[in-house]
Amino acid sequence: MKLQKKKLEDMLLSEHLVTSDQIRECLQLHRTTGHSLPQLLVEKGYLSEENLVVTISEHLGIPHIRVANYNIPKEVLGQVPEALARQYMMLPVSLTGEVLTLAMADPLNIMAIDDLRMISNYEIEPVVAMMGELREAIDRHYGGGKADKLFKTLTAAQAEREEELEGVSEITEEVEDVSNMEEGANDEPVRNMTRFIMFNALERGASDVHLELFEKLVRVRYRVDGSLEEGKAPPRSMHANIVARLKILSGCRIDERRLPQDGRCRMRYKGRDIDFRVAFLPCKYGEKVVLRVLDQSSLTLDLDKLGFEPQPTEAFHHALDMPHGMILMTGPTGSGKTTTLYSALHKLNTVDTNIVTVEDPIEYELFGVNQVQVKQQIGFTFAEALRQILRQDPDIVMVGEIRDGETADVAVKAALTGHLVLSTLHTNDASGVFPRLIDMGVEPFLVQSSVALAAAQRLLKRVCPECKETITVPPDALERFQYQPFDYIPEPQFVRGRGCPKCKDTGYKGRVAVIEAMLNWPQVQPLVLQRAAGQDIKRMAIQCGMKTLRQNALSKAAQGLTTLEQVLEHTIAD
């Protein structure tokens, strides 16, 4: 196929997708770095991959394809060497007669097409594909890319080191020496294996990493979209030194292996700083380590962009406009409560407002907010920190968690003395907040006067957009699920994910938040004073207009964002 002689820059300028200055800047970088013009425009953020692909396709009259779901036969893959595929960002997708169809990020690269024509002895039919999808497909088809290669290199280095030590069985007192352990932790294989574990977590999009030691092996697991999945594990002989290395990085004592410890470290990944919260727990065979990934760049701090349904969104805005009172979030660990509270703080964070938080630990840094770290070991508890904060003339206070009656008592008094207090509490649903506070020893009349809003949150798995398909749900099944039509969803569309390489055949990719928000309506207050059960309070809240977790989750399913299976798994019938 003969490509028309058109310059990419002319195509993009004619569509007004980039400016002349942006083109000149990237052309200069192209001459000095050798990177392709499309790659530089996308990396700089001047152009989206979708716009690039559509523009090339329309101007050159060649088709564009999505390579994420392609399963390419080995005989076709063998026509393009891996080095060439990575160098020119191209992938063979099919072979028909004497024509090799080639997916390329830049089909205008005549040099790449000519090189491949000479190597393969086939006519080349280029099609255009998105750079990110091509990169992932090349990694998948040529052996897993950087992560697999790095792991093989690291384990080979460790094997060589063990061969050198073979036959040495004497254990001396020096093994327990702190300085020797630190020196061992800084050996190349250990340092690089530690970095690999963190790197792999970021590549997978994991929220947590579990490093566990058993009698005969080490297990590494990554929590992705709420589920744990196993990853490549280092040899058992490396475990102690990896743990020591993590202790050094996170500022913990490497000679303390009997007591739990926790710390924090930071690494750079693709031009941005990622924090890791590291916790060490002594177990039978050795210390277990859990790393919580705290990616500031992925934190959504816009309450309106969290995707809540209309009723809870309206309730939240109403509560945040109040001059004082308590806004309490409930839900299990890892349900997104902190993200929601940070988003609320971000909305309230103005120059004329003094905001102070007390947290354990501080997960994300918020500019303009004074964040205080609890230190239980020296008696600086939530309750004590809150007392001191109230002397700092705050307008808004966030307490990481109300764990005991003392903290609850101080928080309630703060809400009653003109402060807006945000916090979390462990209950199953929003209505359980009132009985829980009373159970902690707070008088019912104080609870009834102080709580402005109670909310419960869950995270449901999002259906993979690449393999999403519509399904028909029988009316009797919807009735059993307690589905009721929504005014803002004129055409409900229930879906499922078939499973594809993009989502690792799970049918899910990412997560979506579901929340129920309950204002302290006047009709609810008499029930609180009477110490009514949570179910009674919930029934009254529904009459007042509250949409429950089940209803809001069904709304997400009807919009095609999640599945009915996820709704049933994470919510209970009203």
XYZ file of C-alpha atoms in Angstrom:
574
model
C 0.000 0.000 0.000
C 1.380 3.404 -1.036
C 0.833 6.050 1.605
C -0.017 9.557 0.453
C 2.827 11.995 0.980
C 1.453 14.050 3.824
C 3.216 15.428 6.846
C 1.758 14.625 10.251
C 2.229 18.203 11.423
C 0.191 19.509 8.480
C -2.649 17.074 9.251
C -2.778 18.059 12.915
C -2.598 21.787 12.203
C -5.384 21.545 9.634
C -7.606 19.908 12.289
C -6.573 22.581 14.864
C -5.529 19.846 17.314
C -2.127 21.388 18.111
C -0.474 24.785 17.726
C 2.510 25.736 15.574
C 4.562 26.415 18.710
C 3.842 22.922 20.060
C 4.848 21.377 16.733
C 8.091 23.380 16.629
C 8.944 22.397 20.215
C 8.385 18.679 19.556
C 10.233 18.741 16.209
C 13.242 20.223 18.000
C 13.035 17.473 20.640
C 12.673 14.915 17.825
C 15.973 16.070 16.300
C 17.840 15.984 19.623
C 16.362 12.835 21.222
C 15.401 10.726 18.218
C 11.917 10.087 19.655
C 9.087 10.143 17.125
C 6.926 13.243 16.715
C 3.650 11.431 17.654
C 5.252 10.025 20.814
C 6.514 13.465 21.893
C 3.170 15.181 21.242
C 1.313 12.579 23.309
C 3.884 12.510 26.148
C 3.812 16.320 26.383
C 0.025 16.194 26.686
C -0.500 18.340 23.596
C -2.452 15.613 21.801
C -4.571 12.648 22.858
C -3.878 9.199 21.412
C -7.477 8.988 20.169
C -7.241 12.257 18.201
C -3.879 11.216 16.749
C -5.218 7.866 15.513
C -8.436 9.315 14.053
C -6.550 12.116 12.258
C -4.014 9.763 10.651
C -6.759 7.324 9.677
C -8.963 9.961 8.038
C -6.188 11.827 6.219
C -4.371 8.748 4.921
C -7.453 6.645 4.287
C -6.161 3.677 6.298
C -8.168 1.823 8.967
C -7.497 2.135 12.687
C -7.798 -0.887 14.990
C -7.819 -1.703 18.713
C -5.016 -4.208 19.372
C -5.815 -4.771 23.055
C -8.021 -7.804 22.362
C -5.984 -9.361 19.550
C -4.582 -12.867 19.986
C -1.823 -13.064 17.382
C -0.624 -16.498 16.139
C 3.053 -17.275 16.734
C 3.785 -17.648 13.013
C 2.541 -14.080 12.414
C 4.353 -12.707 15.461
C 7.579 -14.303 14.254
C 7.620 -12.065 11.169
C 8.657 -9.043 13.267
C 11.638 -9.304 15.654
C 10.946 -8.021 19.157
C 13.697 -5.383 18.944
C 12.163 -3.952 15.767
C 8.637 -4.040 17.229
C 9.743 -2.042 20.277
C 11.961 0.341 18.306
C 9.277 1.359 15.810
C 6.214 0.671 18.046
C 4.586 -1.774 15.624
C 2.933 -5.178 15.815
C 2.001 -7.712 13.112
C -1.685 -8.641 13.402
C -2.415 -10.924 10.440
C -0.842 -12.594 7.399
C -2.959 -13.085 4.277
C -1.154 -14.491 1.246
C 1.806 -12.204 0.578
C 0.468 -9.318 2.667
C 1.430 -8.717 6.296
C -0.961 -6.382 8.151
C 1.027 -4.226 10.535
C -0.417 -2.126 13.379
C 1.691 1.011 13.837
C 1.603 4.070 16.045
C 3.150 6.065 13.176
C 2.275 4.607 9.755
C 4.059 7.577 8.139
C 7.383 6.035 9.191
C 8.426 4.795 5.743
C 11.836 3.686 7.063
C 10.210 1.222 9.488
C 7.981 -0.212 6.739
C 10.937 -0.606 4.353
C 13.055 -2.295 7.049
C 10.317 -4.819 7.758
C 9.614 -5.415 4.063
C 13.257 -6.415 3.552
C 13.358 -8.654 6.650
C 10.037 -10.452 6.087
C 9.841 -10.488 2.254
C 6.144 -9.607 2.526
C 4.165 -6.641 1.287
C 3.252 -4.452 4.271
C -0.304 -3.204 4.828
C -0.136 -0.623 7.652
C -3.035 0.140 9.984
C -2.936 2.688 12.776
C -3.318 1.882 16.496
C -3.040 3.745 19.776
C 0.444 3.937 21.242
C -0.528 2.824 24.763
C -2.421 -0.224 23.508
C 0.440 -1.121 21.152
C 2.960 -0.927 23.976
C 0.854 -3.242 26.180
C 0.222 -5.667 23.309
C 3.943 -5.828 22.464
C 4.741 -6.539 26.131
C 2.066 -9.249 26.245
C 2.996 -11.015 23.012
C 6.769 -10.821 23.340
C 6.989 -12.172 26.892
C 5.631 -9.654 29.378
C 7.995 -6.765 28.750
C 9.966 -4.926 31.389
C 8.574 -6.581 34.503
C 9.306 -10.175 33.410
C 12.775 -9.311 32.118
C 13.658 -7.411 35.275
C 12.451 -10.290 37.463
C 14.556 -12.834 35.524
C 17.635 -10.618 35.846
C 17.164 -10.151 39.579
C 16.567 -13.837 40.355
C 19.591 -14.779 38.221
C 21.741 -12.347 40.210
C 20.533 -13.852 43.481
C 21.201 -17.404 42.204
C 24.797 -16.460 41.345
C 25.264 -14.986 44.813
C 23.915 -18.159 46.467
C 26.312 -20.295 44.403
C 29.215 -18.254 45.753
C 28.004 -18.899 49.327
C 27.339 -22.616 48.779
C 28.986 -24.779 51.409
C 29.171 -22.002 54.007
C 26.987 -23.282 56.839
C 28.559 -21.643 59.893
C 26.391 -18.963 61.462
C 28.250 -16.358 63.475
C 27.068 -13.604 65.781
C 27.845 -11.062 63.042
C 24.701 -12.097 61.135
C 22.614 -10.353 63.815
C 24.708 -7.160 63.664
C 22.715 -4.122 62.590
C 25.427 -2.648 60.406
C 25.976 -5.962 58.603
C 22.237 -6.277 57.940
C 22.210 -2.773 56.526
C 25.157 -3.622 54.328
C 23.362 -6.786 53.141
C 20.219 -4.809 52.391
C 22.205 -2.547 50.102
C 23.490 -5.369 47.894
C 22.414 -4.968 44.251
C 20.045 -7.973 44.034
C 18.210 -7.046 47.241
C 17.886 -3.364 46.435
C 16.688 -4.072 42.923
C 14.264 -6.817 43.989
C 12.733 -4.413 46.524
C 12.354 -1.787 43.845
C 10.886 -4.421 41.504
C 8.120 -5.283 43.998
C 7.162 -1.592 44.210
C 7.477 -1.137 40.445
C 5.248 -4.153 39.781
C 2.597 -2.771 42.150
C 2.488 0.496 40.216
C 2.416 -1.281 36.852
C -0.582 -3.358 37.993
C -2.376 -0.362 39.509
C -2.388 -2.038 42.944
C -3.583 -0.318 46.122
C -1.666 -2.656 48.479
C 1.243 -5.121 48.366
C 1.491 -8.112 50.737
C 4.911 -9.702 51.293
C 4.459 -12.910 53.342
C 6.907 -15.546 54.571
C 5.924 -19.199 55.001
C 7.880 -22.327 55.918
C 9.262 -23.015 52.454
C 8.456 -19.984 50.327
C 7.737 -16.286 50.079
C 4.440 -15.073 48.633
C 3.844 -11.644 47.088
C 0.248 -10.551 46.479
C -1.132 -7.346 45.002
C -4.582 -5.923 45.726
C -5.989 -4.739 42.385
C -9.549 -3.365 42.202
C -10.258 -4.774 45.664
C -9.091 -8.357 44.988
C -5.765 -9.962 45.857
C -3.798 -11.525 43.008
C -0.505 -13.388 43.270
C 2.658 -12.046 41.683
C 6.238 -13.174 41.176
C 7.945 -13.838 44.500
C 11.654 -13.624 45.389
C 13.589 -16.646 46.713
C 13.018 -17.339 50.405
C 16.663 -16.548 51.145
C 16.099 -12.914 50.104
C 13.157 -12.266 52.426
C 15.085 -11.059 55.493
C 17.214 -8.652 53.479
C 14.221 -7.300 51.553
C 12.444 -6.638 54.858
C 15.582 -4.928 56.177
C 15.787 -2.832 53.019
C 12.158 -1.754 53.400
C 12.809 -0.827 57.040
C 15.724 1.367 56.002
C 13.646 3.056 53.305
C 10.697 3.673 55.654
C 12.740 4.866 58.634
C 12.091 1.859 60.897
C 14.520 -0.022 63.163
C 16.031 -2.946 61.306
C 17.142 -4.686 64.510
C 13.564 -4.799 65.896
C 11.788 -7.933 64.721
C 9.603 -8.711 67.757
C 7.258 -5.705 67.671
C 5.096 -4.309 64.856
C 6.433 -1.180 63.171
C 5.204 1.178 60.511
C 6.802 3.867 58.409
C 6.650 5.662 55.114
C 8.830 5.894 52.017
C 8.701 7.486 48.598
C 9.792 6.501 45.113
C 9.652 8.123 41.705
C 7.588 6.511 38.941
C 7.075 7.907 35.458
C 7.949 11.431 36.547
C 5.767 11.552 39.662
C 6.382 10.885 43.360
C 4.514 7.931 44.893
C 4.293 7.429 48.664
C 4.234 3.973 50.258
C 2.927 3.380 53.775
C 4.835 0.354 55.090
C 3.661 -1.829 58.007
C 5.668 -4.709 59.538
C 4.015 -7.489 61.549
C 5.929 -10.331 63.304
C 4.489 -13.737 62.277
C 5.462 -17.369 62.894
C 8.134 -17.681 60.198
C 9.176 -14.047 59.958
C 7.814 -10.582 59.419
C 4.912 -9.885 57.085
C 5.067 -6.553 55.245
C 2.140 -4.643 53.767
C 2.744 -1.627 51.578
C -0.157 0.759 50.947
C 0.298 2.669 47.672
C -0.572 6.355 48.057
C -0.597 7.954 44.611
C -1.351 11.660 45.020
C -1.845 12.120 41.259
C -4.675 9.557 41.155
C -6.616 11.239 43.994
C -9.853 12.815 42.753
C -10.490 15.885 44.882
C -13.708 17.067 43.240
C -16.817 15.930 45.085
C -18.907 16.311 41.929
C -16.572 14.016 39.963
C -16.804 11.079 42.374
C -19.889 9.905 40.482
C -22.400 9.892 43.350
C -26.114 9.719 42.568
C -28.246 12.911 42.722
C -29.761 12.409 46.204
C -26.507 11.730 48.133
C -24.705 14.479 46.177
C -27.389 17.001 47.104
C -27.338 15.840 50.751
C -23.545 16.222 50.922
C -23.616 19.745 49.520
C -26.382 20.689 51.950
C -24.364 19.383 54.944
C -21.136 21.072 53.797
C -22.943 24.405 53.629
C -23.856 24.145 57.336
C -21.803 26.321 59.713
C -21.394 23.528 62.264
C -22.244 19.889 62.931
C -20.758 16.458 62.285
C -20.413 14.745 58.902
C -19.681 11.063 59.524
C -18.574 8.534 56.896
C -18.962 4.798 57.502
C -17.889 1.706 55.608
C -15.316 -1.092 55.677
C -11.576 -0.560 55.241
C -10.718 0.317 51.668
C -14.176 1.602 50.717
C -12.995 5.092 49.725
C -14.103 6.963 52.863
C -10.857 8.959 53.085
C -11.052 10.011 49.429
C -14.598 11.300 49.962
C -13.609 13.239 53.092
C -10.542 14.728 51.360
C -12.787 15.781 48.461
C -15.102 17.487 50.937
C -12.145 19.268 52.546
C -10.919 20.344 49.123
C -14.305 21.967 48.436
C -14.209 23.754 51.812
C -10.528 24.761 51.565
C -10.535 28.517 50.991
C -8.209 31.302 52.132
C -10.668 32.520 54.763
C -11.147 29.055 56.337
C -8.857 27.434 58.917
C -8.889 23.646 58.437
C -7.028 21.251 60.739
C -6.987 17.452 60.506
C -5.855 14.788 62.952
C -5.003 11.500 61.236
C -3.348 8.151 61.841
C -1.567 8.061 59.492
C -1.634 11.093 57.186
C -2.380 9.464 53.839
C -2.259 12.407 51.410
C -0.869 15.917 51.729
C -3.432 18.675 51.209
C -2.125 22.169 50.467
C -3.539 24.806 52.798
C -4.656 22.239 55.393
C -2.846 21.765 58.710
C -2.471 18.002 59.133
C -1.575 16.474 62.504
C -0.201 12.950 62.998
C -1.421 10.946 66.024
C 1.368 9.380 68.151
C -0.192 6.811 70.457
C 3.142 5.772 72.012
C 3.587 9.171 73.679
C -0.063 9.624 74.619
C -0.920 11.952 71.710
C -4.218 10.228 70.901
C -7.112 11.334 68.681
C -8.920 12.767 71.707
C -5.864 14.660 72.986
C -4.972 15.943 69.501
C -8.563 17.112 69.021
C -8.493 19.012 72.329
C -5.298 20.805 71.272
C -6.652 21.533 67.780
C -9.695 23.292 69.252
C -7.277 25.823 70.785
C -5.969 26.635 67.295
C -9.092 28.593 66.267
C -10.244 26.097 63.607
C -13.335 26.512 61.434
C -13.317 22.928 60.172
C -11.817 19.836 61.817
C -11.336 16.387 60.331
C -10.743 13.472 62.685
C -9.364 10.408 60.907
C -11.498 7.996 62.929
C -13.727 8.061 66.009
C -12.501 4.918 67.772
C -13.628 5.389 71.371
C -16.023 7.232 73.642
C -13.471 9.883 74.616
C -12.848 10.909 71.005
C -16.590 10.799 70.261
C -17.308 13.049 73.252
C -14.732 15.686 72.217
C -15.878 15.571 68.559
C -19.536 16.056 69.533
C -18.671 18.994 71.787
C -16.617 20.533 68.967
C -19.609 20.239 66.627
C -21.868 21.861 69.220
C -19.510 24.814 69.741
C -19.571 26.107 66.191
C -17.183 23.810 64.319
C -17.817 21.629 61.282
C -16.373 18.192 62.127
C -15.711 15.476 59.544
C -14.805 11.941 60.584
C -15.251 8.208 59.999
C -17.005 5.611 62.104
C -17.325 1.841 61.796
C -20.947 0.853 61.200
C -22.678 -1.105 58.438
C -24.877 1.702 57.123
C -25.693 5.378 57.596
C -28.533 4.831 60.073
C -26.186 2.857 62.354
C -24.232 6.035 63.150
C -26.763 7.227 65.746
C -26.961 4.010 67.848
C -23.167 3.624 67.567
C -22.459 7.051 69.057
C -24.981 6.412 71.845
C -23.336 3.041 72.480
C -20.008 4.904 72.853
C -21.472 6.837 75.755
C -22.645 10.039 74.040
C -26.028 11.199 75.340
C -28.873 10.868 72.786
C -29.804 14.570 72.994
C -26.174 15.463 72.089
C -26.172 13.022 69.161
C -29.490 14.386 67.917
C -28.165 17.967 68.075
C -24.682 17.424 66.613
C -24.905 15.034 63.648
C -25.580 16.885 60.373
C -25.110 13.974 57.969
C -24.336 10.262 58.162
C -23.144 8.424 55.054
C -22.119 4.869 54.157
C -19.870 4.023 51.222
C -18.814 0.957 49.215
C -16.609 0.399 46.178
C -18.012 -1.822 43.416
C -15.980 -3.238 40.553
C -16.460 -1.348 37.298
C -17.267 -3.314 34.134
C -14.360 -3.411 31.678
C -15.186 -0.966 28.835
C -13.312 -3.103 26.286
C -15.430 -6.257 26.651
C -18.683 -4.811 28.005
C -21.861 -6.290 26.528
C -25.543 -5.611 27.169
C -27.669 -8.290 28.844
C -31.409 -8.744 29.286
C -32.628 -9.063 32.866
C -36.112 -10.607 33.404
C -38.603 -8.272 35.153
C -39.179 -10.774 37.968
C -35.427 -10.801 38.712
C -35.361 -6.985 38.882
C -38.313 -7.138 41.256
C -36.416 -9.542 43.527
C -33.458 -7.143 43.467
C -35.856 -4.350 44.576
C -35.127 -2.340 41.425
C -37.229 0.777 40.923
C -37.051 3.016 37.811
C -34.911 6.159 38.080
C -36.067 9.468 36.602
C -32.527 10.332 35.461
C -32.035 6.962 33.672
C -34.639 6.928 30.869
C -33.218 3.796 29.230
C -31.682 1.342 31.743
C -28.914 -0.783 30.273
C -27.617 -3.717 32.298
C -24.249 -5.119 31.254
C -21.594 -7.700 31.996
C -17.946 -8.115 30.995
C -17.077 -11.068 28.754
C -13.425 -11.002 29.806
C -10.495 -9.876 27.670
C -6.698 -9.438 27.949
C -7.192 -5.821 29.062
C -9.026 -6.921 32.232
C -7.193 -10.262 32.564
C -10.406 -12.113 31.650
C -12.200 -10.914 34.796
C -14.710 -8.644 33.066
C -13.866 -5.802 35.471
C -11.442 -2.873 35.263
C -11.383 -0.179 37.953
C -13.939 0.598 40.638
C -16.925 2.875 41.158
C -18.097 4.402 44.443
C -21.636 3.914 45.791
C -22.893 5.907 48.751
C -26.005 6.466 50.851
C -26.314 9.837 52.568
C -28.721 10.538 55.391
C -29.402 14.053 56.624
C -30.538 14.554 60.205
C -34.136 15.217 59.216
C -36.541 16.546 61.916
C -38.578 13.321 61.573
C -35.491 11.290 62.539
C -34.574 13.245 65.678
C -37.347 11.895 67.966
C -36.228 8.341 67.148
C -32.645 9.195 68.144
C -33.855 10.626 71.464
C -35.797 7.401 72.064
C -32.643 5.313 71.375
C -34.417 3.626 68.464
C -32.733 0.800 66.566
C -30.873 1.521 63.328
C -33.519 -0.233 61.218
C -36.275 2.047 62.562
C -34.170 5.126 61.828
C -33.434 3.791 58.335
C -37.135 3.277 57.529
C -37.897 6.856 58.566
C -34.941 8.179 56.518
C -36.249 6.353 53.419
C -39.643 8.033 53.955
C -37.801 11.373 54.114
C -36.191 10.736 50.717
C -32.943 8.863 51.398
C -31.795 6.502 48.644
C -30.170 3.417 50.173
C -26.933 1.728 49.194
C -28.885 -0.976 47.345
C -30.890 1.595 45.364
C -27.846 3.660 44.425
C -25.918 0.514 43.474
C -28.805 -0.592 41.245
C -28.634 2.845 39.635
C -24.960 2.222 38.768
C -25.922 -1.149 37.269
C -28.728 0.427 35.234
C -26.226 2.943 33.823
C -23.970 0.118 32.661
C -21.146 0.941 35.094
C -21.205 -2.255 37.182
C -22.980 -5.605 37.248
C -25.932 -6.899 39.214
C -23.589 -9.508 40.738
C -21.543 -6.686 42.290
C -24.713 -5.034 43.587
C -25.793 -8.231 45.350
C -22.303 -8.883 46.710
C -21.754 -5.471 48.301
C -25.224 -4.338 49.392
C -28.086 -5.843 51.368
C -31.827 -5.654 50.736
C -33.600 -2.671 52.271
